[in-house]
Every structure is written in C-alpha cells, then in structure tokens.
PDB file of C-alpha atoms in Angstrom:
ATOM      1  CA  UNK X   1       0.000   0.000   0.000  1.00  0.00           C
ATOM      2  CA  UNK X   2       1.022   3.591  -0.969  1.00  0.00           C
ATOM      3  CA  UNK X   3       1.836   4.916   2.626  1.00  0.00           C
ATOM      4  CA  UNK X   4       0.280   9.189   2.732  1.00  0.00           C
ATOM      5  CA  UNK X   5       2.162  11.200   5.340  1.00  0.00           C
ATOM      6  CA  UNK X   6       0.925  14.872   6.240  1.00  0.00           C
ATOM      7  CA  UNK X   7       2.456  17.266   7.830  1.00  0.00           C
ATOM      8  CA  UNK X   8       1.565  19.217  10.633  1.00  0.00           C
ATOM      9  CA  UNK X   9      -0.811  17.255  11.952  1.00  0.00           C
ATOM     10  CA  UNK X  10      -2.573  20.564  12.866  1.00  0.00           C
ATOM     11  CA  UNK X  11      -1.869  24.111  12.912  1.00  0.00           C
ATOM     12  CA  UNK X  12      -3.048  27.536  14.654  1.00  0.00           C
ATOM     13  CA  UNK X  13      -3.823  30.188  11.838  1.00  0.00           C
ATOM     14  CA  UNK X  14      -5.698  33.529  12.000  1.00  0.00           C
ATOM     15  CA  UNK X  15      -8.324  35.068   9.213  1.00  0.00           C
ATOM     16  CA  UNK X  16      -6.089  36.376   6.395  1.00  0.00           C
ATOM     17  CA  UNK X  17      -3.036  33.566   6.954  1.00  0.00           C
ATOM     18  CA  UNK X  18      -1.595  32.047   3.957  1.00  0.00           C
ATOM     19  CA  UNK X  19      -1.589  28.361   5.046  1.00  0.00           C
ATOM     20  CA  UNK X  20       0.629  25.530   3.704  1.00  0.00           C
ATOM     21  CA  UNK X  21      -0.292  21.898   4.097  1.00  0.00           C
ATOM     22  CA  UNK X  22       2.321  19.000   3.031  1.00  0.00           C
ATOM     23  CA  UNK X  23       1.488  15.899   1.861  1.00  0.00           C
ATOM     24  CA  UNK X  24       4.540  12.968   1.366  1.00  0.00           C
ATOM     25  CA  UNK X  25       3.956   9.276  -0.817  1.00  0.00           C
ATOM     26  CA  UNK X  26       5.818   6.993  -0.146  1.00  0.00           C
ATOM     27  CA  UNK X  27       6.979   5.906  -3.524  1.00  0.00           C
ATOM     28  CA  UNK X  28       6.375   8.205  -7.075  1.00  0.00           C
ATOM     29  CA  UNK X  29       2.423   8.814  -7.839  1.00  0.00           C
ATOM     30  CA  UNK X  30       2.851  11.345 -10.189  1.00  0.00           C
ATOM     31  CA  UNK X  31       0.010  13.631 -10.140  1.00  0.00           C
ATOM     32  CA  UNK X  32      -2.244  11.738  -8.549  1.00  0.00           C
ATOM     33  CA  UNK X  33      -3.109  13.198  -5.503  1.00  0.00           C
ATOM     34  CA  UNK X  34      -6.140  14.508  -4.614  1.00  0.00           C
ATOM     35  CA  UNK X  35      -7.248  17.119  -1.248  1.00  0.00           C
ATOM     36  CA  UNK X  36     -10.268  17.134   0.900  1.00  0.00           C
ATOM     37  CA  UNK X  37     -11.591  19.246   3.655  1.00  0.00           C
ATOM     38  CA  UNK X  38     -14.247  17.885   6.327  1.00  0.00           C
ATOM     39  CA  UNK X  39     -15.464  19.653   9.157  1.00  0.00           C
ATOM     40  CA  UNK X  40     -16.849  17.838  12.325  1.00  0.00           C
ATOM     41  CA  UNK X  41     -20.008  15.582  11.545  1.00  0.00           C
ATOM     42  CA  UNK X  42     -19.689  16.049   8.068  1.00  0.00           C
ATOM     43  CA  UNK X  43     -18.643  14.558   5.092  1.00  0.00           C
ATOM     44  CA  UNK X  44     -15.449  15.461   2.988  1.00  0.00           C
ATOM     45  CA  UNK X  45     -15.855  17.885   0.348  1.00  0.00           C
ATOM     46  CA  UNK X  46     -13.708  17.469  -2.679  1.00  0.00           C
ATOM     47  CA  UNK X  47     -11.297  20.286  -2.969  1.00  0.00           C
ATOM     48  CA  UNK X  48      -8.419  19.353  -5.552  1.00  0.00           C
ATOM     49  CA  UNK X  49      -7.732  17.031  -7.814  1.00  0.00           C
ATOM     50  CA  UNK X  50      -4.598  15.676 -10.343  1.00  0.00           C
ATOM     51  CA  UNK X  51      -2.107  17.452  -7.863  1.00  0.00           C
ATOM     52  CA  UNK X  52      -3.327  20.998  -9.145  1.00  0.00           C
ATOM     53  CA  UNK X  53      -6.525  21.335 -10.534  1.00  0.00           C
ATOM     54  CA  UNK X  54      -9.494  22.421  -8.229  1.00  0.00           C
ATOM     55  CA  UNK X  55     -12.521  21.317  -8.543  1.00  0.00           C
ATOM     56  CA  UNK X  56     -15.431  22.937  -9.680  1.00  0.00           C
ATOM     57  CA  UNK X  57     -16.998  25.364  -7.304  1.00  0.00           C
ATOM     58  CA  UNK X  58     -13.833  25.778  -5.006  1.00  0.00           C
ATOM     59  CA  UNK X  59     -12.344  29.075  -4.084  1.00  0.00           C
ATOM     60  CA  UNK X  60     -10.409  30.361  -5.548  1.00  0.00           C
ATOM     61  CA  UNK X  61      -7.932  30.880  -2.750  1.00  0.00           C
ATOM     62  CA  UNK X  62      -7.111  27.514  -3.081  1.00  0.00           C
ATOM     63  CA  UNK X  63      -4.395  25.930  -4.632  1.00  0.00           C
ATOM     64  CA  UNK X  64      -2.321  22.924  -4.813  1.00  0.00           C
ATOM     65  CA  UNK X  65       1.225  22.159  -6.731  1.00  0.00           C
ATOM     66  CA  UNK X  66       3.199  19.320  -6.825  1.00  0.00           C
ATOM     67  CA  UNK X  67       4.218  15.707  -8.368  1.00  0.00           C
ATOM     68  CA  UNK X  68       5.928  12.813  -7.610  1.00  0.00           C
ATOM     69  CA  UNK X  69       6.276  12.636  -4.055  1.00  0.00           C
ATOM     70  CA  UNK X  70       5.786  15.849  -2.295  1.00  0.00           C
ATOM     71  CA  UNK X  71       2.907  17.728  -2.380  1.00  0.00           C
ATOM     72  CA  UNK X  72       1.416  21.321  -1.056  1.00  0.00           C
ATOM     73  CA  UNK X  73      -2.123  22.264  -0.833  1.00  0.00           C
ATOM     74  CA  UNK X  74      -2.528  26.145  -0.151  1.00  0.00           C
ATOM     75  CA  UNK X  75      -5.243  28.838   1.293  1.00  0.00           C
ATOM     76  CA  UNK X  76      -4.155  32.376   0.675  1.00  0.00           C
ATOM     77  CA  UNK X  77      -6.090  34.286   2.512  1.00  0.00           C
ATOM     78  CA  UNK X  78      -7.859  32.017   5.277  1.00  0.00           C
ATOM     79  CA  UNK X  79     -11.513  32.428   5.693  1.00  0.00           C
ATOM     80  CA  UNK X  80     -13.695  31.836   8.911  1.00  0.00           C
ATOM     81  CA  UNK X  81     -15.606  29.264   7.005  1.00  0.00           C
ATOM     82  CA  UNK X  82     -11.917  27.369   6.161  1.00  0.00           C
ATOM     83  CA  UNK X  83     -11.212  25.991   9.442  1.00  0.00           C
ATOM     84  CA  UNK X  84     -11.554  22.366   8.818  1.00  0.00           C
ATOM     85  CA  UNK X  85      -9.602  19.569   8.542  1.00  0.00           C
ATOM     86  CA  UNK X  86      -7.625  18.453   5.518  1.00  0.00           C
ATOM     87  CA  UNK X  87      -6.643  15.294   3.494  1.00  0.00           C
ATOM     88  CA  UNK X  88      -4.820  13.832   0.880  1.00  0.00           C
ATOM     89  CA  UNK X  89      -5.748  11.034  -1.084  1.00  0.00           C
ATOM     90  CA  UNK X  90      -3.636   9.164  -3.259  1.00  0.00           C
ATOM     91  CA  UNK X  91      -5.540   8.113  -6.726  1.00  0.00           C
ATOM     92  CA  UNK X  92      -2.630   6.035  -8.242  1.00  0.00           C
ATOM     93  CA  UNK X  93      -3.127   2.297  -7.094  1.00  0.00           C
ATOM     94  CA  UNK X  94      -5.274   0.387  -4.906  1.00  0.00           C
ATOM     95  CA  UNK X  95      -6.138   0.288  -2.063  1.00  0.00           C
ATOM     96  CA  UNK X  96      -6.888   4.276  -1.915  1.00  0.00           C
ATOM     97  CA  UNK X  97      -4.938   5.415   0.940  1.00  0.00           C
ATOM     98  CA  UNK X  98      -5.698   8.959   2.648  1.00  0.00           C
ATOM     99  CA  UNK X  99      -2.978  11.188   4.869  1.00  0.00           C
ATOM    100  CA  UNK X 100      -3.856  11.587   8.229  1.00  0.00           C
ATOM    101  CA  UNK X 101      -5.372  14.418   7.883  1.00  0.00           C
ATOM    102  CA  UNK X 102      -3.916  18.631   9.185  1.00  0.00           C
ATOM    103  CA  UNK X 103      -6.448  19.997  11.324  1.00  0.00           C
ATOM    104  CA  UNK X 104      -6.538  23.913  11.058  1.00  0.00           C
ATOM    105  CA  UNK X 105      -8.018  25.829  14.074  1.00  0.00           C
ATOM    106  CA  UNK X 106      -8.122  29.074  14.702  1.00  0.00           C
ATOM    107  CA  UNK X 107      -5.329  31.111  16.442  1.00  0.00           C
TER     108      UNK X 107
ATOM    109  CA  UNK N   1     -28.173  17.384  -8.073  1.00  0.00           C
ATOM    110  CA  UNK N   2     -27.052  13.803  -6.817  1.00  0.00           C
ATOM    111  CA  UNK N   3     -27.776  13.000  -3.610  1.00  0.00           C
ATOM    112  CA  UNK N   4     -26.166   9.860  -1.664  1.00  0.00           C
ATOM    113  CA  UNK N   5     -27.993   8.392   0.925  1.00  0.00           C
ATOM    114  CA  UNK N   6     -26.631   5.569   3.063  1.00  0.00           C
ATOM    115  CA  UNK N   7     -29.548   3.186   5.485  1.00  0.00           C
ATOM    116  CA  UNK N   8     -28.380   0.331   7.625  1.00  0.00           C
ATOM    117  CA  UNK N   9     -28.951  -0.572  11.317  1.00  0.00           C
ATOM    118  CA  UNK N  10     -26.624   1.530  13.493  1.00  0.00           C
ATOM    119  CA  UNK N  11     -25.589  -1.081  15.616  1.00  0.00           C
ATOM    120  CA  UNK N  12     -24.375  -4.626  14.970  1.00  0.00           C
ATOM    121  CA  UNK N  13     -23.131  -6.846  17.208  1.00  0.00           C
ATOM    122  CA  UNK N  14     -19.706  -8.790  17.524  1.00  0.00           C
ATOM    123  CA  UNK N  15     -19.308 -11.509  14.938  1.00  0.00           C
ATOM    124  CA  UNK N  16     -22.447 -11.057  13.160  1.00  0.00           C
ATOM    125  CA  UNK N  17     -22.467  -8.982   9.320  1.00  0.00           C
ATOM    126  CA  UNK N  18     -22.711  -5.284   8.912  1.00  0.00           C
ATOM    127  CA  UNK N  19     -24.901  -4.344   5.799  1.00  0.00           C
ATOM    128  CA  UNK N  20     -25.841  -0.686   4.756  1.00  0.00           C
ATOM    129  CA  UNK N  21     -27.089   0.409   1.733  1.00  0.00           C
ATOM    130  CA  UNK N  22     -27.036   3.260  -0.721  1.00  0.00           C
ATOM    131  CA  UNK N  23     -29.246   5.094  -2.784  1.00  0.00           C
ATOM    132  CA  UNK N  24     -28.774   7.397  -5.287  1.00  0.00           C
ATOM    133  CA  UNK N  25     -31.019  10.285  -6.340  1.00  0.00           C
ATOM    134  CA  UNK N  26     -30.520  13.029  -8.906  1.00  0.00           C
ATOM    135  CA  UNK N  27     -28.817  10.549 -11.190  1.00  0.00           C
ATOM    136  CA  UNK N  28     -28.582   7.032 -12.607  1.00  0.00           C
ATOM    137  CA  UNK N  29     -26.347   4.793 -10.807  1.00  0.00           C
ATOM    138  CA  UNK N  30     -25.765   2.967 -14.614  1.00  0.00           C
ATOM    139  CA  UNK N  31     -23.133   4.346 -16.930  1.00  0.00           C
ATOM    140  CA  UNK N  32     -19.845   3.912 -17.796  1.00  0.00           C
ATOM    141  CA  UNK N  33     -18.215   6.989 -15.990  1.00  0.00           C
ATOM    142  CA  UNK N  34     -18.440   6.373 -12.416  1.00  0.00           C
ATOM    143  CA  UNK N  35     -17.556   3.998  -9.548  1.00  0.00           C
ATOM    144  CA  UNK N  36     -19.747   3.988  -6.271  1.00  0.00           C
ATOM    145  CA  UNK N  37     -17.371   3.634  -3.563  1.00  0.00           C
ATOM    146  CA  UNK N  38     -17.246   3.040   0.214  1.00  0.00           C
ATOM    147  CA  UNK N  39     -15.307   4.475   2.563  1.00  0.00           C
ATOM    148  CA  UNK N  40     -14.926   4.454   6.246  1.00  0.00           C
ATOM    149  CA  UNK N  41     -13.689   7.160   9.521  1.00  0.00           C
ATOM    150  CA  UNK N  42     -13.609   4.948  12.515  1.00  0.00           C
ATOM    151  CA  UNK N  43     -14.201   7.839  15.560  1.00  0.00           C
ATOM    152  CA  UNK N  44     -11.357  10.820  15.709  1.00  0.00           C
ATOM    153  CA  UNK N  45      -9.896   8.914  13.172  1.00  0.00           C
ATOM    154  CA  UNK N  46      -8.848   9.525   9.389  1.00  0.00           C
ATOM    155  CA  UNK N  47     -10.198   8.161   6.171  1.00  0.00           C
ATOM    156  CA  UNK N  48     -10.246   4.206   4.903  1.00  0.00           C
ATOM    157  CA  UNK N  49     -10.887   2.971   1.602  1.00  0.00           C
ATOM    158  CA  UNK N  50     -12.954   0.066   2.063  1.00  0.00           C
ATOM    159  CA  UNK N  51     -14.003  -0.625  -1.839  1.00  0.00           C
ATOM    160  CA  UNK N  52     -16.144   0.362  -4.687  1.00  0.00           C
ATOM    161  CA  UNK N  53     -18.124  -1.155  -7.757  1.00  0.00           C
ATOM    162  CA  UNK N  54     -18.950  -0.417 -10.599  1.00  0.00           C
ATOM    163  CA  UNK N  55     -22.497  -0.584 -12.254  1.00  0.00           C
ATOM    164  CA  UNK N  56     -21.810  -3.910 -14.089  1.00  0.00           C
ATOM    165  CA  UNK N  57     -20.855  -5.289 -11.148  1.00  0.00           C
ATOM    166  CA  UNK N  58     -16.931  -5.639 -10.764  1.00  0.00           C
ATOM    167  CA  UNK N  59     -15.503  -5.004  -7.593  1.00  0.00           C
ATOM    168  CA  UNK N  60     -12.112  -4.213  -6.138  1.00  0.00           C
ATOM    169  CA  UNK N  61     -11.819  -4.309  -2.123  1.00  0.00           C
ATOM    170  CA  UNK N  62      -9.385  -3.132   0.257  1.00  0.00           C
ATOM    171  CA  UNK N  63      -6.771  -6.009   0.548  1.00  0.00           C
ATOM    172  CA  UNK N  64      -7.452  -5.653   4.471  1.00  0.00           C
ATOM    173  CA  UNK N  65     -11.165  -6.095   4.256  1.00  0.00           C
ATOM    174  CA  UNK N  66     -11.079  -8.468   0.915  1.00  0.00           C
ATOM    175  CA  UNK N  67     -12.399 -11.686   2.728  1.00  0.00           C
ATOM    176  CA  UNK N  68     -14.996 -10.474   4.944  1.00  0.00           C
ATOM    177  CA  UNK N  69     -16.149  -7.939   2.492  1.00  0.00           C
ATOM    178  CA  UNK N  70     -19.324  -8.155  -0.124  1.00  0.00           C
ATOM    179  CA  UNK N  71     -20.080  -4.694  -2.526  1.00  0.00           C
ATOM    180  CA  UNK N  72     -22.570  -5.457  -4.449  1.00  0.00           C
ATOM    181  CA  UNK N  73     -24.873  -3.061  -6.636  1.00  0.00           C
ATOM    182  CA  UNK N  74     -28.803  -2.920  -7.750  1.00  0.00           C
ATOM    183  CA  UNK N  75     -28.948  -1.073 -11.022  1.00  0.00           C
ATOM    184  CA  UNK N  76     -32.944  -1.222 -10.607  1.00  0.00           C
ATOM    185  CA  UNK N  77     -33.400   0.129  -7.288  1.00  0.00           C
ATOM    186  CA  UNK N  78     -30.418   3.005  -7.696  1.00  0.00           C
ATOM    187  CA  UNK N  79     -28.687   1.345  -4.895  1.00  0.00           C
ATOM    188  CA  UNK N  80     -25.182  -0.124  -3.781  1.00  0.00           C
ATOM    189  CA  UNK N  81     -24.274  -2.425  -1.221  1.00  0.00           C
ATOM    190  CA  UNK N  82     -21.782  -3.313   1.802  1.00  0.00           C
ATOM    191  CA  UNK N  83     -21.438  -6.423   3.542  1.00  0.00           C
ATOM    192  CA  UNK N  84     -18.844  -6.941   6.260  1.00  0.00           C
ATOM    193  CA  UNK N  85     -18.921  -9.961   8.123  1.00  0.00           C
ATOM    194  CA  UNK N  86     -17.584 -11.411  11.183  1.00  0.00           C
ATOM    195  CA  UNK N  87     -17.793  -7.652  13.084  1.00  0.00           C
ATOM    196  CA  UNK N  88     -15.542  -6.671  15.925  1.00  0.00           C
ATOM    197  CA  UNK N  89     -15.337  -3.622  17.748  1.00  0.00           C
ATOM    198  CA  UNK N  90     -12.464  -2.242  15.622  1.00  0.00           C
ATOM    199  CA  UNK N  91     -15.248  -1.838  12.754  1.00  0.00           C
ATOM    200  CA  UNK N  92     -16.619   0.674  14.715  1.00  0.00           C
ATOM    201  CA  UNK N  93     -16.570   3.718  12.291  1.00  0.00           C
ATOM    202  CA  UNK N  94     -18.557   6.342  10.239  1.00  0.00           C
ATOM    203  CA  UNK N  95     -19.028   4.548   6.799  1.00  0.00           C
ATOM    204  CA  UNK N  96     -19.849   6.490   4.094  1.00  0.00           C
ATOM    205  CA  UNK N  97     -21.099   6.038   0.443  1.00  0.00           C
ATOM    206  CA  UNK N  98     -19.677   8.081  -2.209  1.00  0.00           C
ATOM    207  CA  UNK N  99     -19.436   8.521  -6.100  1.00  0.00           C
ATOM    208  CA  UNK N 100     -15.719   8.149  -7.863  1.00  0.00           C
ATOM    209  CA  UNK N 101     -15.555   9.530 -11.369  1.00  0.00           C
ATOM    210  CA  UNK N 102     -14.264   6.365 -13.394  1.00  0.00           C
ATOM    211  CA  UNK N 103     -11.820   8.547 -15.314  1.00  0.00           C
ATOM    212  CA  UNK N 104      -7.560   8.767 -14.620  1.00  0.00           C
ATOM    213  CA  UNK N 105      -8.067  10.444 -11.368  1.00  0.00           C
ATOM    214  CA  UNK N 106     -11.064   8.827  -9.737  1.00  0.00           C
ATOM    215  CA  UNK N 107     -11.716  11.785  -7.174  1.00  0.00           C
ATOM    216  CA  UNK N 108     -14.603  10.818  -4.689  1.00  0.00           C
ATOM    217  CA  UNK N 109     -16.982  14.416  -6.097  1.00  0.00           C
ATOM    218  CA  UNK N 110     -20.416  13.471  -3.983  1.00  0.00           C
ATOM    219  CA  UNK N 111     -20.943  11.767  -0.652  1.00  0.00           C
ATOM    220  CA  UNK N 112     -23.424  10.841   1.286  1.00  0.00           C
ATOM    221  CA  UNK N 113     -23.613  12.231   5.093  1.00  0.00           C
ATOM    222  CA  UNK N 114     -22.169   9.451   6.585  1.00  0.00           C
ATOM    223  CA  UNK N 115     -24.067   6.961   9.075  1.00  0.00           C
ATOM    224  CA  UNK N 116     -22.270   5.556  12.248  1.00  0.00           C
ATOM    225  CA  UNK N 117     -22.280   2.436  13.222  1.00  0.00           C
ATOM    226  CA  UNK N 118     -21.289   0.162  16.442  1.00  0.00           C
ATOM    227  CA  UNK N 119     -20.152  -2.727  17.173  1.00  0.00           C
ATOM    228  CA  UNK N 120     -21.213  -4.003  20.355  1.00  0.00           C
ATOM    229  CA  UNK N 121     -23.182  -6.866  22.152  1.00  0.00           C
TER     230      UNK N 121
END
C-alpha cells in the first residue's frame, strides 16, 4: 500500500493567513493526488484534484502544486468558514490510501 | 443534483455482518463513468478505503477487508451495497457512500452524510 504522510498534523492560523499543508507518498504517484476538507459531523468535500486542478466550485484561494512525491495544498487568505480539517488522497493504485489528515483551528 | 444516501442498522453486534445500503437520487447509478465507492472514519480517526463497484458489477476491495467484504450493486433500485462480516469492535466507524468519477483520477466528487455504526453486544 502507498503509505500518505501529512504534515503538521494541525496548525493555529488567523483570518487572512496564507496556510501551507504537506502531503509525502511513499513511492512516485505522479500527479495523482487529490485534497479534501471535512469539518466535524460532516462529510469530505472534494477540494483538488490531479495534484493541481481544483474542482469545480472551489475558491479560488485555493491551490495545490506538486508531483511525484511531495505535495502542497494552499489557502491564501484564510476564511472563517476554512477551518476544517484536511486530506490527501492518493488516486494512483489500490487500495486508496488517505494522509492523516492537518487539522486547522483558529489562532 | 445527486444526492447519496446511506440506510443500515446503526448497531451490529460482535461476529455477526454489517450491511448498509445506498441510494442514489438526482442521477442514474448505470453508466460507464463512475464507480460507487465506500469508505470508512472509525471515531477521531482519518479516512479508509474500504471498496467500490462499478455498475456492471466488478468489484475491487481493500486487501485488508477483501475476505470479509461483499459490494454489491442494484442497477434497478439506484442502490449499492456493503457487507462486512464477522464484526468486531475495531469496525466501529462512520461509513460512508460516495461517487468516484471512473476517469484517470477517480476523485470521490459526492458523498453521502455518513451513518455511524457500532459494534457491540
């Protein structure tokens, strides 16, 4: 199985922050890598998919880059309703396997 | 709009067969471009893959579930399947039902709200 490592685990972030969220495979998956936020109780909303491209009704504000191995989901700009928590999702092989998710609280 | 929907008893108890079901609404559960997919959160916990199917039927599990697990699908009713047998506590989760785009990526784009279920005698 394709082991997903994220880092932090959570972070402290005020309105306005630019926020960086790192996501680490554990062998090459080129661009497939896909990000999620959930909030408590609900389900996970998809945010980005193929490394960089967000899908469809997103924000702007968010962004992802990456390939390989390493990967970066972004929120310039942090907004009240963006404190969630956050996962990464590999898409290469099965069995899917998800980070353990960055929880993002507010500061 | 599609709308996911998962039904199932909400508690099960140890070494007997968890089965939910979901149904889909605002869309046909046929076609070529999708996969309808399970996945769990046991509590405080992160995200598990447990499987999906697609309409005609074929399957791929999680290794780690593979042979206690069942997906099966009902193109007639809309509705999609789980069977996991031989419960113990550390099936204790959140399982949700979701829709995977059959295409290179496969991104899970509509889920259903999630329905919790425990294991316990």
């Amino acid at each position: 199985d394709i082991q997903m490592t994220q880092s932090p685990s959570s972070l402290s972030a005020s309105v306005g922050d630019r926020v960086t969220i790192t996501c680490r495979a554990s062998q090459n998956i080129r661009d497939y890598l896909i990000w999620y936020q959930q909030k408590p109780g609900k389900a996970p909303i998809l945010l980005i998919y193929a490394a960089t491209s967000l899908h469809s009704g997103v924000p702007s504000r968010f962004s992802g880059s990456g390939s390989g191995t390493d990967f970066t989901l972004t929120i310039s700009g942090l907004q009240p309703e963006d404190f969630a928590t956050y996962y990464c999702q590999q898409s290469y092989s099965t069995p899917r396997t998800f980070g353990q998710g960055t929880k993002v609280e507010i500061k | 709009q599609l709308q996911l929907q998962e039904s199932g008893p909400g508690l099960v108890k140890p070494s007997q067969t968890l089965s939910l079901t979901c149904t889909v609404s605002g869309g046909s559960i046929s076609g070529d471009n999708f996969f309808w997919t399970w996945i769990r959160q046991h509590p405080g916990k992160g995200l598990e893959w447990i499987g999906y199917i697609y309409y005609s039927g074929s399957a791929f599990y999680n290794p780690s579930l593979k042979s206690r697990l069942i997906i099966s699908v009902d193109t007639s009713k809309n509705q999609f399947s789980l069977k996991l047998r031989s419960v113990t506590d550390a099936d204790t989760a959140v399982y949700f039902c979701a829709r995977a785009l059959s295409g290179a990526y496969s991104q899970f784009d509509y889920w259903g709200q999630g329905t919790l279920v425990t294991v316990s005698s």
